[in-house]
Amino acid sequence: MRQNERDIQFNVDAYTAKLIGRENVSKLEGAVLEIIKNAYDADAKVVCLYYSKAQQCIYVLDNGTGMRESVLRDHWMSIGNSSKKKNFVTDGERIQTGAKGIGRFALDRISDRCEMLIISETGGLEWTVNWDDFNEVKKLSDVKAKLYDTDETLLGYVNISKWKNHAAASIISKLDLGHTGTVFRLYGLHDEWNSITILYFKKITVSKDDAEKFYYKDIKGRRNLTKEFGGIKIYRDHFRVRPYGEYGDNNFDWLELASRLRRSPAGLGHQTNNWRVASEQIIGTVDISRENTNLDDAANRNGIQEGAGFEQLKRILLIVIKEFERDRRSIGRKLAQYKKNQDKLQKEIQRMRELAEERRKWEAEEKEQKGPEMNPEEVFDTEGDDKQKVERFCQFINMLIESAEVFRTRQEEKKQQYLELFEKRRQGGLSLKEEEEYIRLYKVLSSYGMIESLPDGVLTMEFEENR
């Protein structure tokens, strides 16, 4: 039986700000992107991020609409109470990207202290907070930010006259920034901003056979851009949704293309099995919008909520990729078959050249046995009673008969030699040198029709096996 009813109030620990800020936004890029998104949502046309090494400060300036004090108090200072939940189309007809009401806590991921200048149509405000204050109290409501009225200007607040990069300062000073905007000054940075980045280039190679078969361009020395541009990336209203397509992250291959490839590893020109694209072979973007209500951002702003909508998106994309694979596979098969036919033709041409060369050598050997050449005009000039002419003609006829007999005898000898080698070969007793002589005799004798021709490739195949 219930008794003594009373209310118990929920309390929020101040550490919650750390959970949804510094510990929720895992990467610096994501925190910076949250600031840029706020500028975009405010219809800003100019955003400038400048790092001052001398002051160890980051300035982020935009010329958006700014916030009135009422918006700052009711929404900016209230966790989860975003002004963009229902009215998410701006006066500039942009679809606003924020909706969770926690993006401002990403500032804690960048620095310990934040100073913000806001200039709206109603005037200027300066808001400051020290994120370390959230470590010193128990209740979130006990942490206070400071708010001041101010007449500061955008360019004055970023100390543009002290920028070491004079070229950047000159460009920003000449821009028409209008009369409204926002500036962040971030101190006590958590990351190293002046480190040197070293780029390594990975050489991409293509086998000579594939280059000839599929008519690939010469890519020798081409830079591997997989790290910067590879994978399939998602953009919501023109802003990147990480970590999809993020090189080195587990979600680089968020469509699991690698597992598809392992199940069907056939090459592009395979005539029966299906070729699959690898995750690092594909570059693409998927554009979604906040209007896609079944594709909500995850609470930590790191990806999209898993669910039926996201699974449906992945199925649709795999169907699209499958169509691209089918189209490329059909071309690959035709090119592979064409290359196979060309190789067969070249092989036949080479075989005919070898036969012609063998015949030329044999005829040269026979020519050496004929003796001195005779002038045909002198041989067949038998008019008159010149006995020398008759003798010369008879000598020529006898030489032809002798040559034909020698040629026939040599043919029979070679045929007999071939038959002996054939029998020895059938018993598997040929040496490498005898195998070569056997093939040479076969080519020569078959060209004269003295033995039956075997199917093309049989001799060569068997010879290669023996070698």
Coordinates of C-alpha atoms in Angstrom, one line a residue:
M1 CA 0.0 0.0 0.0
R2 CA 1.4 3.4 -1.0
Q3 CA 2.0 6.0 1.6
N4 CA 3.7 9.4 2.0
E5 CA 3.8 10.5 -1.6
R6 CA 6.5 13.1 -2.5
D7 CA 8.4 14.3 -5.6
I8 CA 12.1 13.6 -6.3
Q9 CA 13.8 15.9 -8.7
F10 CA 16.3 14.7 -11.3
N11 CA 19.7 16.3 -11.1
V12 CA 22.3 16.4 -13.8
D13 CA 25.9 16.1 -12.8
A14 CA 28.3 18.8 -14.3
Y15 CA 30.4 16.0 -15.8
T16 CA 27.6 15.4 -18.3
A17 CA 29.0 18.4 -20.3
K18 CA 32.2 16.4 -20.6
L19 CA 30.4 13.3 -21.7
I20 CA 28.5 15.1 -24.5
G21 CA 31.5 17.3 -25.4
R22 CA 35.1 16.3 -25.1
E23 CA 34.4 12.6 -24.6
N24 CA 31.6 12.3 -27.1
V25 CA 33.3 14.0 -30.1
S26 CA 36.3 11.7 -30.6
K27 CA 38.1 13.6 -33.3
L28 CA 39.2 17.2 -33.6
E29 CA 37.8 17.3 -37.2
G30 CA 34.4 16.6 -35.9
A31 CA 34.5 19.4 -33.3
V32 CA 35.7 21.9 -35.9
L33 CA 32.9 20.8 -38.2
E34 CA 30.3 21.5 -35.5
I35 CA 31.4 25.1 -35.4
I36 CA 31.3 25.3 -39.2
K37 CA 27.8 23.8 -39.2
N38 CA 26.6 26.5 -36.8
A39 CA 27.9 29.1 -39.2
Y40 CA 26.1 27.4 -42.1
D41 CA 22.9 27.2 -40.1
A42 CA 23.1 30.9 -39.5
D43 CA 23.2 31.6 -43.3
A44 CA 26.8 32.7 -43.2
K45 CA 28.4 33.2 -46.6
V46 CA 32.0 33.6 -45.2
V47 CA 33.7 31.4 -42.6
C48 CA 37.4 31.9 -41.6
L49 CA 39.4 29.7 -39.2
Y50 CA 42.8 31.2 -38.3
Y51 CA 45.4 29.7 -35.9
S52 CA 47.7 32.2 -34.1
K53 CA 50.9 30.4 -33.0
A54 CA 52.0 33.5 -31.0
Q55 CA 48.8 33.7 -29.0
Q56 CA 48.1 29.9 -29.0
C57 CA 44.6 30.8 -30.0
I58 CA 42.1 29.8 -32.7
Y59 CA 39.8 32.3 -34.2
V60 CA 36.7 31.2 -36.0
L61 CA 34.8 34.1 -37.8
D62 CA 31.5 34.0 -39.7
N63 CA 29.1 36.6 -41.0
G64 CA 25.9 34.7 -40.2
T65 CA 22.8 36.2 -38.5
G66 CA 24.0 35.8 -35.0
M67 CA 21.9 35.0 -31.9
R68 CA 19.7 37.3 -29.9
E69 CA 20.0 37.1 -26.1
S70 CA 16.7 35.3 -25.8
V71 CA 17.9 32.5 -28.2
L72 CA 21.2 32.3 -26.4
R73 CA 19.5 31.9 -23.0
D74 CA 16.6 29.6 -24.0
H75 CA 18.5 27.4 -26.5
W76 CA 22.3 27.8 -26.5
M77 CA 22.4 27.5 -22.7
S78 CA 19.9 24.6 -22.5
I79 CA 21.1 21.1 -23.2
G80 CA 19.0 19.3 -25.8
N81 CA 16.8 22.3 -26.4
S82 CA 17.7 23.2 -30.0
S83 CA 15.9 26.0 -31.8
K84 CA 16.3 23.9 -35.0
K85 CA 14.1 21.0 -34.1
K86 CA 10.9 22.1 -35.8
N87 CA 11.9 25.2 -37.8
F88 CA 14.9 23.9 -39.6
V89 CA 14.7 25.9 -42.9
T90 CA 16.5 29.3 -42.6
D91 CA 15.5 32.6 -44.2
G92 CA 18.2 31.8 -46.8
E93 CA 16.3 28.6 -47.5
R94 CA 19.1 26.4 -46.1
I95 CA 18.2 23.2 -44.3
Q96 CA 19.8 23.5 -40.9
T97 CA 22.1 20.6 -39.9
G98 CA 21.8 20.8 -36.1
A99 CA 18.9 19.4 -34.1
K100 CA 20.4 17.6 -31.0
G101 CA 21.1 20.8 -29.0
I102 CA 24.5 19.5 -27.9
G103 CA 26.8 20.7 -30.7
R104 CA 28.1 23.7 -28.7
F105 CA 29.8 21.3 -26.2
A106 CA 32.1 20.2 -29.0
L107 CA 34.0 23.4 -28.2
D108 CA 35.2 21.6 -25.1
R109 CA 36.9 19.1 -27.4
I110 CA 39.0 21.9 -28.9
S111 CA 40.1 24.1 -26.0
D112 CA 39.7 24.8 -22.2
R113 CA 38.4 28.3 -22.6
C114 CA 36.0 29.8 -25.1
E115 CA 35.1 33.5 -25.8
M116 CA 32.3 34.2 -28.2
L117 CA 31.3 37.5 -29.8
I118 CA 27.7 37.5 -31.2
I119 CA 26.5 40.4 -33.3
S120 CA 22.8 40.3 -34.3
E121 CA 20.3 42.8 -35.5
T122 CA 19.6 43.7 -31.8
G123 CA 23.2 44.4 -30.9
G124 CA 26.5 42.8 -29.7
L125 CA 27.0 40.2 -26.9
E126 CA 30.1 38.5 -25.6
W127 CA 29.7 35.1 -24.0
T128 CA 32.6 33.4 -22.1
V129 CA 33.0 30.0 -20.4
N130 CA 35.8 28.0 -18.9
W131 CA 35.1 24.3 -19.5
D132 CA 37.3 23.3 -16.6
D133 CA 34.6 24.7 -14.3
F134 CA 32.6 21.6 -15.1
N135 CA 35.2 19.5 -13.2
E136 CA 34.9 21.6 -10.0
V137 CA 31.2 21.4 -9.1
K138 CA 28.7 18.6 -8.9
K139 CA 25.5 20.0 -10.4
L140 CA 25.4 21.2 -14.0
S141 CA 23.1 24.1 -12.9
D142 CA 25.9 25.4 -10.7
V143 CA 28.2 26.1 -13.6
K144 CA 27.9 29.7 -14.9
A145 CA 28.9 31.3 -18.1
K146 CA 29.5 35.1 -18.4
L147 CA 27.5 37.3 -20.7
Y148 CA 28.4 41.0 -21.5
D149 CA 27.0 43.7 -23.8
T150 CA 29.7 44.9 -26.2
D151 CA 30.4 47.2 -29.1
E152 CA 33.3 45.1 -30.5
T153 CA 33.5 44.5 -34.2
L154 CA 34.1 41.2 -35.9
L155 CA 37.5 42.1 -37.3
G156 CA 38.5 43.8 -34.1
Y157 CA 37.6 40.7 -32.0
V158 CA 39.9 38.5 -34.0
N159 CA 42.8 40.9 -33.7
I160 CA 43.3 40.9 -37.4
S161 CA 45.9 43.6 -37.3
K162 CA 48.2 41.2 -35.4
W163 CA 47.9 38.3 -37.8
K164 CA 51.3 37.1 -39.0
N165 CA 49.7 35.9 -42.3
H166 CA 49.3 39.2 -43.9
A167 CA 47.9 37.8 -47.1
A168 CA 45.0 36.1 -45.3
A169 CA 44.4 39.3 -43.2
S170 CA 44.3 41.4 -46.3
I171 CA 41.7 39.1 -48.0
I172 CA 39.4 39.0 -44.9
S173 CA 39.7 42.7 -44.4
K174 CA 38.5 43.4 -48.0
L175 CA 35.4 41.2 -47.7
D176 CA 32.0 42.6 -47.2
L177 CA 31.0 40.8 -44.0
G178 CA 27.9 42.8 -43.3
H179 CA 26.8 43.9 -39.9
T180 CA 26.1 40.6 -38.1
G181 CA 28.1 37.5 -37.3
T182 CA 29.9 35.4 -34.7
V183 CA 33.5 35.0 -33.6
F184 CA 35.0 32.3 -31.4
R185 CA 38.3 32.8 -29.6
L186 CA 39.5 29.4 -28.3
Y187 CA 42.4 29.3 -25.8
G188 CA 44.1 26.4 -24.0
L189 CA 44.1 24.1 -27.1
H190 CA 44.1 20.4 -26.6
D191 CA 45.8 19.5 -29.9
E192 CA 49.0 20.4 -31.7
W193 CA 48.1 22.8 -34.5
N194 CA 51.5 23.6 -36.0
S195 CA 52.7 20.1 -36.6
I196 CA 54.2 19.1 -40.0
T197 CA 52.4 16.6 -42.1
I198 CA 54.5 14.2 -44.2
L199 CA 52.8 12.7 -47.2
Y200 CA 53.9 9.3 -48.5
F201 CA 52.9 8.2 -52.0
K202 CA 52.1 4.6 -52.7
K203 CA 53.0 3.4 -56.2
I204 CA 50.1 1.8 -58.1
T205 CA 51.0 -1.0 -60.5
V206 CA 49.1 -3.0 -63.2
S207 CA 50.4 -6.2 -64.6
K208 CA 51.5 -6.1 -68.2
D209 CA 49.0 -8.8 -69.2
D210 CA 46.1 -6.9 -67.7
A211 CA 47.2 -3.6 -69.2
E212 CA 47.2 -5.2 -72.7
K213 CA 44.0 -7.2 -72.1
F214 CA 41.8 -4.4 -70.7
Y215 CA 43.5 -1.4 -72.4
Y216 CA 44.4 0.3 -69.1
K217 CA 46.1 3.7 -69.4
D218 CA 49.7 4.0 -68.3
I219 CA 49.4 4.7 -64.6
K220 CA 53.1 4.4 -63.8
G221 CA 53.9 6.9 -61.0
R222 CA 50.3 7.9 -60.4
R223 CA 49.6 9.0 -56.9
N224 CA 47.3 6.7 -54.8
L225 CA 44.4 9.0 -53.7
T226 CA 42.6 6.3 -51.8
K227 CA 43.4 7.9 -48.4
E228 CA 42.0 11.3 -49.4
F229 CA 39.2 10.5 -51.7
G230 CA 38.6 6.7 -51.6
G231 CA 35.6 4.9 -50.3
I232 CA 31.9 5.9 -50.3
K233 CA 31.2 9.0 -48.2
I234 CA 27.9 10.3 -46.9
Y235 CA 26.9 14.0 -47.0
R236 CA 23.9 15.4 -45.2
D237 CA 22.9 18.7 -46.7
H238 CA 26.4 19.2 -48.1
F239 CA 28.2 18.4 -44.8
R240 CA 30.2 15.2 -44.3
V241 CA 28.8 12.5 -42.1
R242 CA 31.7 10.7 -40.5
P243 CA 33.2 8.1 -40.3
Y244 CA 31.7 6.6 -43.4
G245 CA 34.5 6.3 -46.1
E246 CA 37.1 7.5 -43.6
Y247 CA 40.3 5.9 -44.5
G248 CA 41.8 3.8 -41.7
D249 CA 38.5 3.6 -39.8
N250 CA 36.4 0.5 -39.4
N251 CA 33.6 2.2 -41.2
F252 CA 35.7 2.9 -44.3
D253 CA 34.0 -0.2 -45.9
W254 CA 30.6 0.4 -44.3
L255 CA 28.9 -1.5 -47.2
E256 CA 31.1 -4.5 -46.5
L257 CA 32.4 -4.7 -50.1
A258 CA 35.5 -6.6 -49.0
S259 CA 33.4 -9.5 -47.7
R260 CA 31.5 -9.7 -51.0
L261 CA 34.9 -9.8 -52.8
R262 CA 36.1 -12.7 -50.7
R263 CA 33.0 -14.7 -51.5
S264 CA 33.5 -14.0 -55.3
P265 CA 37.2 -13.3 -56.0
A266 CA 36.9 -13.9 -59.8
G267 CA 38.9 -11.6 -62.1
L268 CA 37.3 -9.0 -64.3
G269 CA 37.6 -11.1 -67.4
H270 CA 36.3 -14.4 -65.9
Q271 CA 33.7 -15.8 -68.3
T272 CA 31.4 -17.4 -65.6
N273 CA 32.0 -16.2 -62.1
N274 CA 31.0 -12.6 -61.0
W275 CA 33.7 -9.9 -60.6
R276 CA 33.3 -7.8 -57.5
V277 CA 34.7 -4.3 -56.8
A278 CA 37.1 -3.9 -53.9
S279 CA 36.4 -1.3 -51.2
E280 CA 39.5 0.7 -52.2
Q281 CA 38.6 0.6 -55.9
I282 CA 35.5 2.7 -55.6
I283 CA 35.0 6.5 -55.0
G284 CA 31.6 7.9 -54.5
T285 CA 29.3 10.2 -52.4
V286 CA 25.8 9.7 -51.1
D287 CA 23.8 12.8 -50.5
I288 CA 21.1 12.7 -47.9
S289 CA 19.1 15.4 -46.2
R290 CA 17.6 16.2 -42.9
E291 CA 14.3 15.7 -44.7
N292 CA 15.2 12.0 -44.7
T293 CA 13.5 11.5 -41.4
N294 CA 14.4 7.8 -41.2
L295 CA 18.2 8.6 -41.3
D296 CA 18.8 10.4 -38.0
D297 CA 22.2 11.3 -36.7
A298 CA 23.5 9.2 -33.9
A299 CA 23.5 10.9 -30.5
N300 CA 27.2 11.3 -30.5
R301 CA 27.1 13.0 -34.0
N302 CA 29.4 10.2 -35.2
G303 CA 27.4 8.5 -37.9
I304 CA 23.8 7.6 -38.5
Q305 CA 21.5 5.7 -36.2
E306 CA 21.4 2.0 -37.0
G307 CA 17.9 0.9 -38.0
A308 CA 15.6 -0.1 -40.8
G309 CA 16.1 3.2 -42.7
F310 CA 19.9 2.9 -42.7
E311 CA 19.8 -0.8 -43.7
Q312 CA 17.4 0.1 -46.5
L313 CA 19.9 2.7 -47.7
K314 CA 22.7 0.2 -47.8
R315 CA 20.6 -2.3 -49.7
I316 CA 19.8 0.3 -52.3
L317 CA 23.4 1.3 -52.7
L318 CA 24.5 -2.4 -53.1
I319 CA 22.0 -2.8 -55.9
V320 CA 23.4 0.3 -57.6
I321 CA 26.9 -1.0 -57.2
K322 CA 25.9 -4.4 -58.6
E323 CA 24.6 -2.7 -61.8
F324 CA 28.0 -0.9 -62.2
E325 CA 29.8 -4.2 -61.6
R326 CA 27.6 -6.0 -64.2
D327 CA 28.3 -3.3 -66.8
R328 CA 32.0 -3.4 -66.2
R329 CA 32.1 -7.2 -66.1
S330 CA 30.4 -7.5 -69.5
I331 CA 33.1 -5.3 -71.0
G332 CA 35.9 -7.1 -69.2
R333 CA 34.7 -10.5 -70.5
K334 CA 34.6 -9.3 -74.1
L335 CA 38.0 -7.8 -73.9
A336 CA 39.4 -10.9 -72.2
Q337 CA 37.9 -13.1 -75.0
Y338 CA 39.3 -10.8 -77.7
K339 CA 42.8 -11.0 -76.1
K340 CA 42.5 -14.8 -76.0
N341 CA 41.6 -14.9 -79.7
Q342 CA 44.5 -12.6 -80.5
D343 CA 47.0 -14.7 -78.6
K344 CA 45.8 -17.8 -80.5
L345 CA 46.2 -16.1 -83.8
Q346 CA 49.7 -14.8 -82.9
K347 CA 50.6 -18.3 -81.9
E348 CA 49.4 -19.8 -85.2
I349 CA 51.4 -17.1 -87.1
Q350 CA 54.5 -17.9 -85.1
R351 CA 54.0 -21.6 -85.9
M352 CA 53.8 -20.9 -89.6
R353 CA 56.9 -18.8 -89.4
E354 CA 58.8 -21.6 -87.7
L355 CA 57.6 -24.1 -90.4
A356 CA 58.8 -21.7 -93.2
E357 CA 62.2 -21.3 -91.5
E358 CA 62.6 -25.1 -91.2
R359 CA 61.7 -25.6 -94.8
R360 CA 64.1 -22.8 -95.9
K361 CA 66.9 -24.4 -94.0
W362 CA 66.2 -27.9 -95.5
E363 CA 66.0 -26.5 -99.0
A364 CA 69.3 -24.7 -98.4
E365 CA 70.9 -28.0 -97.4
E366 CA 69.5 -29.7 -100.6
K367 CA 70.9 -26.8 -102.7
E368 CA 74.4 -27.5 -101.4
Q369 CA 74.2 -31.1 -102.7
K370 CA 73.3 -30.0 -106.3
G371 CA 76.8 -28.7 -107.2
P372 CA 77.5 -25.8 -109.4
E373 CA 74.6 -23.9 -110.9
M374 CA 73.9 -23.8 -114.7
N375 CA 72.6 -21.1 -116.8
P376 CA 69.0 -22.2 -117.9
E377 CA 69.4 -20.4 -121.3
E378 CA 72.5 -22.3 -122.0
V379 CA 71.0 -25.6 -120.9
F380 CA 67.9 -25.4 -123.0
D381 CA 69.7 -24.0 -126.1
T382 CA 69.8 -27.2 -128.1
E383 CA 69.4 -25.8 -131.6
G384 CA 72.1 -26.8 -134.2
D385 CA 74.5 -29.7 -134.1
D386 CA 76.7 -28.5 -131.3
K387 CA 77.6 -31.6 -129.3
Q388 CA 78.5 -29.5 -126.3
K389 CA 75.0 -28.2 -126.0
V390 CA 73.5 -31.7 -126.1
E391 CA 76.0 -32.9 -123.5
R392 CA 75.3 -29.9 -121.3
F393 CA 71.5 -30.6 -121.5
C394 CA 71.9 -34.3 -120.8
Q395 CA 74.2 -33.4 -117.8
F396 CA 71.5 -31.1 -116.5
I397 CA 68.8 -33.8 -116.8
N398 CA 71.0 -36.3 -115.0
M399 CA 71.7 -33.8 -112.2
L400 CA 68.0 -33.2 -111.7
I401 CA 67.4 -36.9 -111.5
E402 CA 70.2 -37.4 -109.1
S403 CA 69.1 -34.4 -107.0
A404 CA 65.5 -35.7 -106.9
E405 CA 66.8 -39.1 -105.8
V406 CA 69.0 -37.5 -103.1
F407 CA 66.1 -35.4 -102.0
R408 CA 63.8 -38.4 -101.8
T409 CA 66.4 -40.5 -100.0
R410 CA 66.9 -37.7 -97.4
Q411 CA 63.2 -37.4 -97.0
E412 CA 62.9 -41.1 -96.3
E413 CA 65.9 -40.9 -93.9
K414 CA 64.3 -38.1 -92.0
K415 CA 60.9 -39.9 -92.0
Q416 CA 62.6 -43.0 -90.7
Q417 CA 64.4 -40.9 -88.0
Y418 CA 61.1 -39.3 -87.1
L419 CA 59.3 -42.7 -86.8
E420 CA 62.1 -44.0 -84.5
L421 CA 61.8 -41.0 -82.3
F422 CA 58.0 -41.2 -82.4
E423 CA 58.2 -44.8 -81.1
K424 CA 60.8 -43.9 -78.5
R425 CA 58.7 -41.0 -77.4
R426 CA 55.6 -43.1 -77.1
Q427 CA 57.5 -45.2 -74.6
G428 CA 58.5 -42.1 -72.7
G429 CA 62.3 -42.4 -73.3
L430 CA 63.2 -39.2 -75.2
S431 CA 65.8 -36.8 -73.9
L432 CA 65.3 -33.0 -74.1
K433 CA 67.6 -32.8 -77.2
E434 CA 65.8 -35.7 -78.9
E435 CA 62.4 -34.0 -78.1
E436 CA 63.5 -30.9 -79.8
E437 CA 64.6 -32.8 -82.9
Y438 CA 61.4 -34.8 -82.9
I439 CA 59.3 -31.6 -83.0
R440 CA 61.6 -30.1 -85.7
L441 CA 61.2 -33.2 -87.9
Y442 CA 57.4 -33.2 -87.4
K443 CA 57.1 -29.6 -88.5
V444 CA 59.2 -30.1 -91.7
L445 CA 57.7 -33.5 -92.7
S446 CA 54.1 -32.3 -92.1
S447 CA 54.8 -29.3 -94.4
Y448 CA 55.5 -31.7 -97.2
G449 CA 52.5 -33.8 -96.4
M450 CA 54.6 -36.9 -95.6
I451 CA 52.9 -37.4 -92.2
E452 CA 49.5 -36.5 -90.8
S453 CA 49.2 -33.2 -89.0
L454 CA 48.4 -33.4 -85.3
P455 CA 46.0 -30.9 -83.6
D456 CA 47.6 -27.5 -83.0
G457 CA 49.2 -27.2 -79.6
V458 CA 49.5 -30.9 -78.8
L459 CA 53.2 -31.2 -79.5
T460 CA 54.0 -27.9 -77.8
M461 CA 51.9 -28.7 -74.7
E462 CA 53.5 -32.1 -74.2
F463 CA 56.9 -30.7 -74.9
E464 CA 56.4 -28.0 -72.2
E465 CA 55.3 -30.6 -69.7
N466 CA 58.4 -32.7 -70.4
R467 CA 60.6 -29.6 -69.8

